[in-house]
Amino acid sequence: MSNKVRLTQMVTSAGCAAKIFPYILNDALKDIKWYQDENVMVGFSGNDDAGVYRLSDELALIQTTDFFTPVVDDPYTYGMIAAANSLSDVYAMGGNPINALNIVAFPQKEDLSILKEILAGGADKAREAKCSIVGGHSVDIANILYGLAVTGTAHPNNIKGNDSAKAGDVLILTKGLGTGVLNNSVKYANPEQSDINGLIASMSRLNRNASELMVKYGASACTDVTGFGLAGHSMQMAKASKVVLNFNISNLPVLQGAMKAIREKQLTRGDKSNRIYTQDFVTNKGTVDTEKDHLLYDPQTSGGLLISIEEIKAEKLLAEIRDGGDEIAGIVGFVTESNNDCKSGSIVFNF
Ligand code: CO
Ligand code: CO
């Protein structure tokens, strides 16, 4: 790709690290009265991954959209990652993606073969997911953006929201943390090629296998870990479920090279905003490892699923998830009731 423009140099912040800060977004959303009829099963209220609409007692529609600026320089790879990330919110709800629309922004004065490769990457990822691309929308602006608006289906009883984690559950995380710092490292430092390969493999991997398995095992709740980091998405789950999520920091899966990127201070702006977002709900126990601490707030692009499931089923589910190719997956914590020490919605990080 050396003869081409470096896609990541054309944008100010990459991937899910470019999200509008949640407290700013919440301000903009708060006084608006959205029309929602009685078939809306999941709407704005719980910060869930996707909207869910009941079509019948047997069928629910799951809808979501995600798009972002380039996270890698290779346009085809960027297309794959953006599509995998968009599909993930359907998987996080326990759904099966059926079709999608392309969402594209591209400066048309640039080399159009770049656009073609981005779309081809998205098309191949959607094919892998057996999700039909049925159309799209494009605009000619200075920044490159790509993603999908995805429609999925599920049985209404199998929808996995973030509001049903239960005290006594354990928590499984299916992908390694550190995509934010590693993406910055690719942009500003000089990481090992093997670290870059691992990063790309993780971001372009579908969450399909883990999703199907957590539905099969009857998980209590699920979300995917993306722009708000482990802390942010855990807080959303803890708040919506009215429980406390506890994490054992030493058990967290970490992408190869991520700790090196942290030591090299390749932190994103999301690290700061995710701390502000979660600060009233985080309790640290033990001696804080100031390097690993950054993993908790690192915005993830196309991150893994955070699954809450009864302890008795967890080992078997984890074994199957690993067998299916998410070898890095692990049991990372447990769910407790709120008490005087920890209010509902809290997350506890045990160092
Ligand atoms: Co999500
Ligand atoms: Co999303």
mmCIF file of C-alpha atoms and ligand atoms in Angstrom:
data_model
loop_
_atom_site.group_PDB
_atom_site.id
_atom_site.type_symbol
_atom_site.label_atom_id
_atom_site.label_comp_id
_atom_site.label_asym_id
_atom_site.label_seq_id
_atom_site.Cartn_x
_atom_site.Cartn_y
_atom_site.Cartn_z
ATOM 1 C CA MET A 1 0.000 0.000 0.000
ATOM 2 C CA SER A 2 3.081 2.229 0.034
ATOM 3 C CA ASN A 3 2.129 4.067 -3.161
ATOM 4 C CA LYS A 4 -1.278 5.025 -1.765
ATOM 5 C CA VAL A 5 -2.557 7.605 0.690
ATOM 6 C CA ARG A 6 -2.421 6.337 4.266
ATOM 7 C CA LEU A 7 -6.103 6.239 5.158
ATOM 8 C CA THR A 8 -5.484 6.675 8.882
ATOM 9 C CA GLN A 9 -3.538 9.892 8.249
ATOM 10 C CA MET A 10 -6.598 11.451 6.625
ATOM 11 C CA VAL A 11 -8.658 11.489 9.831
ATOM 12 C CA THR A 12 -8.284 12.998 13.273
ATOM 13 C CA SER A 13 -9.476 10.081 15.436
ATOM 14 C CA ALA A 14 -9.986 6.561 14.266
ATOM 15 C CA GLY A 15 -12.631 3.892 14.693
ATOM 16 C CA CYS A 16 -14.802 3.797 17.799
ATOM 17 C CA ALA A 17 -12.396 6.262 19.439
ATOM 18 C CA ALA A 18 -14.176 8.908 17.338
ATOM 19 C CA LYS A 19 -17.517 8.554 19.119
ATOM 20 C CA ILE A 20 -19.256 11.669 20.420
ATOM 21 C CA PHE A 21 -18.589 11.751 24.166
ATOM 22 C CA PRO A 22 -21.538 9.995 25.862
ATOM 23 C CA TYR A 23 -22.287 12.805 28.307
ATOM 24 C CA ILE A 24 -22.497 15.258 25.398
ATOM 25 C CA LEU A 25 -24.721 12.884 23.411
ATOM 26 C CA ASN A 26 -27.003 12.276 26.405
ATOM 27 C CA ASP A 27 -27.458 16.028 26.763
ATOM 28 C CA ALA A 28 -28.556 16.298 23.154
ATOM 29 C CA LEU A 29 -30.961 13.362 23.441
ATOM 30 C CA LYS A 30 -32.525 13.941 26.815
ATOM 31 C CA ASP A 31 -35.535 16.218 26.231
ATOM 32 C CA ILE A 32 -36.686 14.734 22.954
ATOM 33 C CA LYS A 33 -39.888 12.717 23.010
ATOM 34 C CA TRP A 34 -39.412 9.761 20.678
ATOM 35 C CA TYR A 35 -42.482 8.081 19.241
ATOM 36 C CA GLN A 36 -42.355 4.416 20.239
ATOM 37 C CA ASP A 37 -45.331 2.087 19.932
ATOM 38 C CA GLU A 38 -46.014 -0.896 22.180
ATOM 39 C CA ASN A 39 -43.964 -3.280 20.008
ATOM 40 C CA VAL A 40 -40.678 -1.540 20.794
ATOM 41 C CA MET A 41 -38.897 -4.079 23.004
ATOM 42 C CA VAL A 42 -35.581 -2.259 23.277
ATOM 43 C CA GLY A 43 -35.316 1.462 22.555
ATOM 44 C CA PHE A 44 -33.140 4.327 23.763
ATOM 45 C CA SER A 45 -33.596 3.910 27.490
ATOM 46 C CA GLY A 46 -30.921 1.383 28.526
ATOM 47 C CA ASN A 47 -28.036 2.271 26.165
ATOM 48 C CA ASP A 48 -28.408 -1.170 24.618
ATOM 49 C CA ASP A 49 -26.536 -2.297 21.502
ATOM 50 C CA ALA A 50 -29.443 -2.300 19.085
ATOM 51 C CA GLY A 51 -33.114 -1.484 18.829
ATOM 52 C CA VAL A 52 -35.508 -4.433 19.017
ATOM 53 C CA TYR A 53 -39.011 -4.416 17.594
ATOM 54 C CA ARG A 54 -41.555 -7.208 18.009
ATOM 55 C CA LEU A 55 -43.168 -8.195 14.702
ATOM 56 C CA SER A 56 -45.027 -11.178 16.153
ATOM 57 C CA ASP A 57 -44.835 -13.457 19.180
ATOM 58 C CA GLU A 58 -42.256 -15.527 17.292
ATOM 59 C CA LEU A 59 -40.259 -12.847 15.544
ATOM 60 C CA ALA A 60 -38.373 -9.740 16.626
ATOM 61 C CA LEU A 61 -36.501 -7.342 14.366
ATOM 62 C CA ILE A 62 -33.079 -6.124 15.565
ATOM 63 C CA GLN A 63 -31.747 -2.915 14.014
ATOM 64 C CA THR A 64 -28.476 -1.124 14.425
ATOM 65 C CA THR A 65 -26.014 1.102 12.630
ATOM 66 C CA ASP A 66 -22.354 1.867 13.185
ATOM 67 C CA PHE A 67 -19.881 3.631 10.948
ATOM 68 C CA PHE A 68 -16.472 5.132 11.547
ATOM 69 C CA THR A 69 -13.357 6.653 10.058
ATOM 70 C CA PRO A 70 -10.455 4.413 8.889
ATOM 71 C CA VAL A 71 -8.689 2.431 11.613
ATOM 72 C CA VAL A 72 -6.140 0.855 9.281
ATOM 73 C CA ASP A 73 -4.403 2.036 6.110
ATOM 74 C CA ASP A 74 -5.481 -0.841 3.894
ATOM 75 C CA PRO A 75 -8.950 0.008 2.513
ATOM 76 C CA TYR A 76 -10.104 -3.608 2.109
ATOM 77 C CA THR A 77 -9.169 -4.421 5.706
ATOM 78 C CA TYR A 78 -10.865 -1.247 6.914
ATOM 79 C CA GLY A 79 -14.038 -2.327 5.088
ATOM 80 C CA MET A 80 -13.935 -5.750 6.744
ATOM 81 C CA ILE A 81 -13.396 -4.308 10.215
ATOM 82 C CA ALA A 82 -16.142 -1.691 9.848
ATOM 83 C CA ALA A 83 -18.617 -4.337 8.682
ATOM 84 C CA ALA A 84 -17.681 -6.784 11.468
ATOM 85 C CA ASN A 85 -18.130 -3.964 13.969
ATOM 86 C CA SER A 86 -21.564 -3.025 12.575
ATOM 87 C CA LEU A 87 -22.749 -6.641 12.613
ATOM 88 C CA SER A 88 -21.559 -7.042 16.195
ATOM 89 C CA ASP A 89 -24.457 -5.139 17.745
ATOM 90 C CA VAL A 90 -26.890 -7.694 16.276
ATOM 91 C CA TYR A 91 -24.761 -10.543 17.647
ATOM 92 C CA ALA A 92 -24.591 -8.826 21.035
ATOM 93 C CA MET A 93 -28.394 -8.956 21.232
ATOM 94 C CA GLY A 94 -28.397 -12.676 20.381
ATOM 95 C CA GLY A 95 -29.676 -12.075 16.867
ATOM 96 C CA ASN A 96 -28.909 -13.302 13.392
ATOM 97 C CA PRO A 97 -28.121 -10.559 10.837
ATOM 98 C CA ILE A 98 -30.194 -10.965 7.658
ATOM 99 C CA ASN A 99 -29.553 -7.842 5.593
ATOM 100 C CA ALA A 100 -27.734 -4.527 5.649
ATOM 101 C CA LEU A 101 -27.278 -1.171 3.923
ATOM 102 C CA ASN A 102 -23.885 0.394 3.209
ATOM 103 C CA ILE A 103 -23.246 3.828 4.705
ATOM 104 C CA VAL A 104 -20.378 5.611 2.948
ATOM 105 C CA ALA A 105 -18.720 9.000 3.020
ATOM 106 C CA PHE A 106 -15.867 9.459 0.575
ATOM 107 C CA PRO A 107 -14.152 12.473 -1.034
ATOM 108 C CA GLN A 108 -14.831 11.688 -4.696
ATOM 109 C CA LYS A 109 -11.758 13.617 -5.886
ATOM 110 C CA GLU A 110 -9.661 10.827 -4.310
ATOM 111 C CA ASP A 111 -8.707 7.584 -6.036
ATOM 112 C CA LEU A 112 -11.979 5.685 -6.449
ATOM 113 C CA SER A 113 -10.206 2.335 -6.294
ATOM 114 C CA ILE A 114 -9.857 3.011 -2.562
ATOM 115 C CA LEU A 115 -13.631 3.263 -2.225
ATOM 116 C CA LYS A 116 -14.044 0.099 -4.242
ATOM 117 C CA GLU A 117 -11.712 -1.808 -1.935
ATOM 118 C CA ILE A 118 -13.470 -0.526 1.193
ATOM 119 C CA LEU A 119 -16.816 -1.726 -0.173
ATOM 120 C CA ALA A 120 -15.312 -5.068 -1.235
ATOM 121 C CA GLY A 121 -14.008 -5.655 2.295
ATOM 122 C CA GLY A 122 -17.455 -4.916 3.717
ATOM 123 C CA ALA A 123 -19.100 -7.139 1.119
ATOM 124 C CA ASP A 124 -16.846 -10.095 1.956
ATOM 125 C CA LYS A 125 -17.441 -9.740 5.692
ATOM 126 C CA ALA A 126 -21.209 -9.558 5.137
ATOM 127 C CA ARG A 127 -20.955 -12.692 2.947
ATOM 128 C CA GLU A 128 -19.161 -14.501 5.768
ATOM 129 C CA ALA A 129 -22.044 -13.474 8.059
ATOM 130 C CA LYS A 130 -24.569 -14.604 5.401
ATOM 131 C CA CYS A 131 -26.006 -11.084 5.603
ATOM 132 C CA SER A 132 -27.316 -9.712 2.270
ATOM 133 C CA ILE A 133 -26.307 -6.177 1.309
ATOM 134 C CA VAL A 134 -29.453 -4.643 -0.171
ATOM 135 C CA GLY A 135 -28.462 -1.034 -0.832
ATOM 136 C CA GLY A 136 -26.901 1.969 0.799
ATOM 137 C CA HIS A 137 -26.238 5.677 0.835
ATOM 138 C CA SER A 138 -23.116 7.676 0.002
ATOM 139 C CA VAL A 139 -22.004 11.285 0.405
ATOM 140 C CA ASP A 140 -19.046 13.224 -0.990
ATOM 141 C CA ILE A 141 -17.331 14.900 1.973
ATOM 142 C CA ALA A 142 -13.739 15.383 3.131
ATOM 143 C CA ASN A 143 -13.688 12.561 5.697
ATOM 144 C CA ILE A 144 -13.912 8.875 4.883
ATOM 145 C CA LEU A 145 -16.600 6.973 6.786
ATOM 146 C CA TYR A 146 -17.861 3.453 6.325
ATOM 147 C CA GLY A 147 -20.225 1.110 8.103
ATOM 148 C CA LEU A 148 -23.491 -0.749 7.813
ATOM 149 C CA ALA A 149 -27.069 -0.330 8.952
ATOM 150 C CA VAL A 150 -27.894 -3.922 9.857
ATOM 151 C CA THR A 151 -31.200 -5.708 10.298
ATOM 152 C CA GLY A 152 -31.318 -8.967 12.205
ATOM 153 C CA THR A 153 -33.920 -11.280 13.614
ATOM 154 C CA ALA A 154 -34.374 -13.329 16.760
ATOM 155 C CA HIS A 155 -37.106 -15.037 18.708
ATOM 156 C CA PRO A 156 -38.392 -12.384 21.151
ATOM 157 C CA ASN A 157 -37.621 -14.735 24.059
ATOM 158 C CA ASN A 158 -33.983 -15.062 23.007
ATOM 159 C CA ILE A 159 -33.155 -11.364 22.936
ATOM 160 C CA LYS A 160 -30.103 -10.725 25.128
ATOM 161 C CA GLY A 161 -30.310 -7.199 26.435
ATOM 162 C CA ASN A 162 -27.846 -5.578 28.821
ATOM 163 C CA ASP A 163 -30.564 -5.314 31.495
ATOM 164 C CA SER A 164 -30.741 -8.893 32.734
ATOM 165 C CA ALA A 165 -27.371 -9.741 34.323
ATOM 166 C CA LYS A 166 -28.035 -11.502 37.626
ATOM 167 C CA ALA A 167 -26.212 -11.675 40.937
ATOM 168 C CA GLY A 168 -24.387 -15.022 40.957
ATOM 169 C CA ASP A 169 -23.570 -14.854 37.238
ATOM 170 C CA VAL A 170 -20.021 -14.889 35.994
ATOM 171 C CA LEU A 171 -18.694 -12.672 33.193
ATOM 172 C CA ILE A 172 -17.012 -13.896 30.025
ATOM 173 C CA LEU A 173 -15.108 -11.592 27.655
ATOM 174 C CA THR A 174 -14.458 -13.038 24.204
ATOM 175 C CA LYS A 175 -11.794 -10.768 22.656
ATOM 176 C CA GLY A 176 -8.602 -9.208 23.951
ATOM 177 C CA LEU A 177 -8.569 -5.569 25.066
ATOM 178 C CA GLY A 178 -6.299 -2.899 23.649
ATOM 179 C CA THR A 179 -7.489 -2.063 20.124
ATOM 180 C CA GLY A 180 -7.517 1.691 20.881
ATOM 181 C CA VAL A 181 -3.913 1.935 22.036
ATOM 182 C CA LEU A 182 -2.752 -0.490 19.351
ATOM 183 C CA ASN A 183 -4.480 1.484 16.602
ATOM 184 C CA ASN A 184 -2.762 4.626 17.882
ATOM 185 C CA SER A 185 0.491 2.749 17.963
ATOM 186 C CA VAL A 186 0.059 1.805 14.290
ATOM 187 C CA LYS A 187 -0.583 5.458 13.515
ATOM 188 C CA TYR A 188 2.125 7.153 15.579
ATOM 189 C CA ALA A 189 4.665 4.518 16.629
ATOM 190 C CA ASN A 190 6.222 1.451 15.116
ATOM 191 C CA PRO A 191 4.653 -1.738 16.510
ATOM 192 C CA GLU A 192 5.776 -5.274 15.703
ATOM 193 C CA GLN A 193 4.185 -6.683 12.544
ATOM 194 C CA SER A 194 2.920 -9.654 14.576
ATOM 195 C CA ASP A 195 1.128 -7.233 16.939
ATOM 196 C CA ILE A 196 -0.520 -5.517 13.960
ATOM 197 C CA ASN A 197 -1.576 -8.869 12.500
ATOM 198 C CA GLY A 198 -3.128 -9.922 15.805
ATOM 199 C CA LEU A 199 -4.937 -6.602 16.104
ATOM 200 C CA ILE A 200 -6.377 -6.841 12.591
ATOM 201 C CA ALA A 201 -7.401 -10.470 13.057
ATOM 202 C CA SER A 202 -9.251 -9.558 16.250
ATOM 203 C CA MET A 203 -11.031 -6.478 14.858
ATOM 204 C CA SER A 204 -12.143 -8.214 11.673
ATOM 205 C CA ARG A 205 -13.395 -11.326 13.472
ATOM 206 C CA LEU A 206 -17.174 -11.742 13.661
ATOM 207 C CA ASN A 207 -18.783 -12.177 17.073
ATOM 208 C CA ARG A 208 -21.139 -14.705 15.483
ATOM 209 C CA ASN A 209 -19.787 -17.866 17.065
ATOM 210 C CA ALA A 210 -19.774 -16.517 20.618
ATOM 211 C CA SER A 211 -23.237 -15.039 20.048
ATOM 212 C CA GLU A 212 -24.813 -18.290 18.857
ATOM 213 C CA LEU A 213 -23.250 -20.137 21.778
ATOM 214 C CA MET A 214 -24.377 -17.700 24.448
ATOM 215 C CA VAL A 215 -27.941 -17.972 23.092
ATOM 216 C CA LYS A 216 -27.660 -21.771 23.100
ATOM 217 C CA TYR A 217 -26.478 -21.764 26.713
ATOM 218 C CA GLY A 218 -29.154 -19.296 27.802
ATOM 219 C CA ALA A 219 -26.908 -16.436 28.904
ATOM 220 C CA SER A 220 -28.583 -13.881 31.168
ATOM 221 C CA ALA A 221 -27.304 -10.780 29.382
ATOM 222 C CA CYS A 222 -24.802 -9.649 26.780
ATOM 223 C CA THR A 223 -23.243 -6.563 25.257
ATOM 224 C CA ASP A 224 -20.277 -5.951 23.021
ATOM 225 C CA VAL A 225 -17.335 -3.897 24.236
ATOM 226 C CA THR A 226 -16.762 -1.029 21.822
ATOM 227 C CA GLY A 227 -16.174 2.724 22.046
ATOM 228 C CA PHE A 228 -16.930 3.237 25.749
ATOM 229 C CA GLY A 229 -14.397 0.588 26.710
ATOM 230 C CA LEU A 230 -14.792 -2.254 29.187
ATOM 231 C CA ALA A 231 -15.612 0.242 31.952
ATOM 232 C CA GLY A 232 -18.272 2.101 29.964
ATOM 233 C CA HIS A 233 -20.126 -0.894 28.566
ATOM 234 C CA SER A 234 -19.923 -2.695 31.913
ATOM 235 C CA MET A 235 -21.360 0.331 33.670
ATOM 236 C CA GLN A 236 -24.227 0.398 31.169
ATOM 237 C CA MET A 237 -24.924 -3.285 31.836
ATOM 238 C CA ALA A 238 -24.638 -2.844 35.602
ATOM 239 C CA LYS A 239 -26.989 0.150 35.578
ATOM 240 C CA ALA A 240 -29.570 -1.444 33.287
ATOM 241 C CA SER A 241 -29.473 -4.728 35.277
ATOM 242 C CA LYS A 242 -29.363 -2.940 38.680
ATOM 243 C CA VAL A 243 -26.385 -5.029 39.824
ATOM 244 C CA VAL A 244 -22.654 -4.645 40.433
ATOM 245 C CA LEU A 245 -20.122 -6.054 37.952
ATOM 246 C CA ASN A 246 -16.813 -7.189 39.491
ATOM 247 C CA PHE A 247 -13.694 -7.770 37.398
ATOM 248 C CA ASN A 248 -10.439 -9.564 38.183
ATOM 249 C CA ILE A 249 -7.923 -7.482 36.300
ATOM 250 C CA SER A 250 -5.355 -10.283 36.079
ATOM 251 C CA ASN A 251 -7.883 -12.426 34.153
ATOM 252 C CA LEU A 252 -8.624 -9.919 31.397
ATOM 253 C CA PRO A 253 -7.636 -11.054 27.893
ATOM 254 C CA VAL A 254 -5.184 -8.564 26.386
ATOM 255 C CA LEU A 255 -4.109 -8.224 22.767
ATOM 256 C CA GLN A 256 -0.446 -8.828 22.041
ATOM 257 C CA GLY A 257 1.440 -5.531 22.051
ATOM 258 C CA ALA A 258 -1.253 -3.586 23.903
ATOM 259 C CA MET A 259 0.743 -3.208 27.121
ATOM 260 C CA LYS A 260 3.732 -2.009 25.123
ATOM 261 C CA ALA A 261 1.519 0.569 23.407
ATOM 262 C CA ILE A 262 0.281 1.733 26.819
ATOM 263 C CA ARG A 263 3.848 2.062 28.103
ATOM 264 C CA GLU A 264 4.582 4.123 25.000
ATOM 265 C CA LYS A 265 1.648 6.377 25.956
ATOM 266 C CA GLN A 266 -0.363 5.642 22.796
ATOM 267 C CA LEU A 267 -3.578 6.585 24.620
ATOM 268 C CA THR A 268 -6.678 7.762 22.768
ATOM 269 C CA ARG A 269 -8.926 10.664 23.719
ATOM 270 C CA GLY A 270 -11.504 7.979 24.585
ATOM 271 C CA ASP A 271 -9.327 6.932 27.538
ATOM 272 C CA LYS A 272 -10.057 10.298 29.124
ATOM 273 C CA SER A 273 -13.723 10.588 28.165
ATOM 274 C CA ASN A 274 -14.512 7.001 29.231
ATOM 275 C CA ARG A 275 -13.033 7.793 32.660
ATOM 276 C CA ILE A 276 -15.230 10.864 32.974
ATOM 277 C CA TYR A 277 -18.231 8.824 31.778
ATOM 278 C CA THR A 278 -17.743 6.109 34.422
ATOM 279 C CA GLN A 279 -16.009 7.911 37.305
ATOM 280 C CA ASP A 280 -18.997 7.960 39.698
ATOM 281 C CA PHE A 281 -19.510 4.205 39.320
ATOM 282 C CA VAL A 282 -15.989 2.745 39.483
ATOM 283 C CA THR A 283 -14.462 1.241 42.624
ATOM 284 C CA ASN A 284 -10.832 0.095 42.478
ATOM 285 C CA LYS A 285 -9.741 -2.555 44.984
ATOM 286 C CA GLY A 286 -6.152 -3.527 45.719
ATOM 287 C CA THR A 287 -3.157 -1.649 44.372
ATOM 288 C CA VAL A 288 -4.030 -0.119 41.026
ATOM 289 C CA ASP A 289 -1.711 -1.247 38.240
ATOM 290 C CA THR A 290 -1.438 2.093 36.488
ATOM 291 C CA GLU A 291 -0.602 0.451 33.158
ATOM 292 C CA LYS A 292 -3.302 -2.220 33.095
ATOM 293 C CA ASP A 293 -5.759 0.413 34.300
ATOM 294 C CA HIS A 294 -5.660 1.969 30.821
ATOM 295 C CA LEU A 295 -7.060 -1.249 29.311
ATOM 296 C CA LEU A 296 -10.315 -0.664 31.190
ATOM 297 C CA TYR A 297 -11.013 2.665 29.504
ATOM 298 C CA ASP A 298 -9.473 1.944 26.115
ATOM 299 C CA PRO A 299 -12.131 2.375 23.392
ATOM 300 C CA GLN A 300 -12.468 -0.892 21.484
ATOM 301 C CA THR A 301 -13.102 -1.085 17.767
ATOM 302 C CA SER A 302 -15.018 -4.256 16.908
ATOM 303 C CA GLY A 303 -14.417 -5.591 20.420
ATOM 304 C CA GLY A 304 -15.640 -8.832 21.931
ATOM 305 C CA LEU A 305 -18.825 -9.855 23.687
ATOM 306 C CA LEU A 306 -19.219 -9.409 27.442
ATOM 307 C CA ILE A 307 -21.510 -12.251 28.473
ATOM 308 C CA SER A 308 -23.211 -12.642 31.837
ATOM 309 C CA ILE A 309 -24.209 -16.240 32.536
ATOM 310 C CA GLU A 310 -25.070 -18.528 35.461
ATOM 311 C CA GLU A 311 -21.864 -19.836 37.007
ATOM 312 C CA ILE A 312 -22.865 -23.482 36.523
ATOM 313 C CA LYS A 313 -23.001 -23.071 32.715
ATOM 314 C CA ALA A 314 -19.999 -20.799 32.304
ATOM 315 C CA GLU A 315 -17.102 -23.261 31.977
ATOM 316 C CA LYS A 316 -18.856 -25.259 29.259
ATOM 317 C CA LEU A 317 -19.811 -22.123 27.345
ATOM 318 C CA LEU A 318 -16.269 -20.801 27.603
ATOM 319 C CA ALA A 319 -14.805 -24.076 26.361
ATOM 320 C CA GLU A 320 -17.078 -24.024 23.301
ATOM 321 C CA ILE A 321 -16.343 -20.365 22.607
ATOM 322 C CA ARG A 322 -12.605 -21.130 22.661
ATOM 323 C CA ASP A 323 -13.060 -24.203 20.489
ATOM 324 C CA GLY A 324 -14.874 -22.022 17.965
ATOM 325 C CA GLY A 325 -11.783 -19.875 17.501
ATOM 326 C CA ASP A 326 -12.016 -17.185 20.193
ATOM 327 C CA GLU A 327 -9.075 -18.770 22.011
ATOM 328 C CA ILE A 328 -8.321 -15.640 24.000
ATOM 329 C CA ALA A 329 -11.775 -15.634 25.678
ATOM 330 C CA GLY A 330 -11.837 -15.945 29.450
ATOM 331 C CA ILE A 331 -13.896 -15.675 32.611
ATOM 332 C CA VAL A 332 -13.104 -12.175 33.788
ATOM 333 C CA GLY A 333 -15.424 -11.482 36.682
ATOM 334 C CA PHE A 334 -18.707 -12.009 38.464
ATOM 335 C CA VAL A 335 -21.973 -10.255 39.260
ATOM 336 C CA THR A 336 -23.151 -9.272 42.737
ATOM 337 C CA GLU A 337 -26.099 -7.449 44.239
ATOM 338 C CA SER A 338 -25.708 -3.813 45.126
ATOM 339 C CA ASN A 339 -25.114 -2.995 48.802
ATOM 340 C CA ASN A 340 -24.091 -0.068 50.963
ATOM 341 C CA ASP A 341 -20.515 -0.201 49.662
ATOM 342 C CA CYS A 342 -21.476 -0.477 46.039
ATOM 343 C CA LYS A 343 -24.538 1.188 44.621
ATOM 344 C CA SER A 344 -26.453 -0.379 41.771
ATOM 345 C CA GLY A 345 -24.711 0.284 38.462
ATOM 346 C CA SER A 346 -21.237 0.107 39.984
ATOM 347 C CA ILE A 347 -18.253 -1.708 38.587
ATOM 348 C CA VAL A 348 -15.496 -3.023 40.815
ATOM 349 C CA PHE A 349 -11.996 -3.554 39.471
ATOM 350 C CA ASN A 350 -9.999 -5.982 41.622
ATOM 351 C CA PHE A 351 -6.305 -5.398 41.002
HETATM 352 CO CO CO B 1 -22.603 -2.417 20.993
HETATM 353 CO CO CO B 2 -22.692 0.121 18.265
#
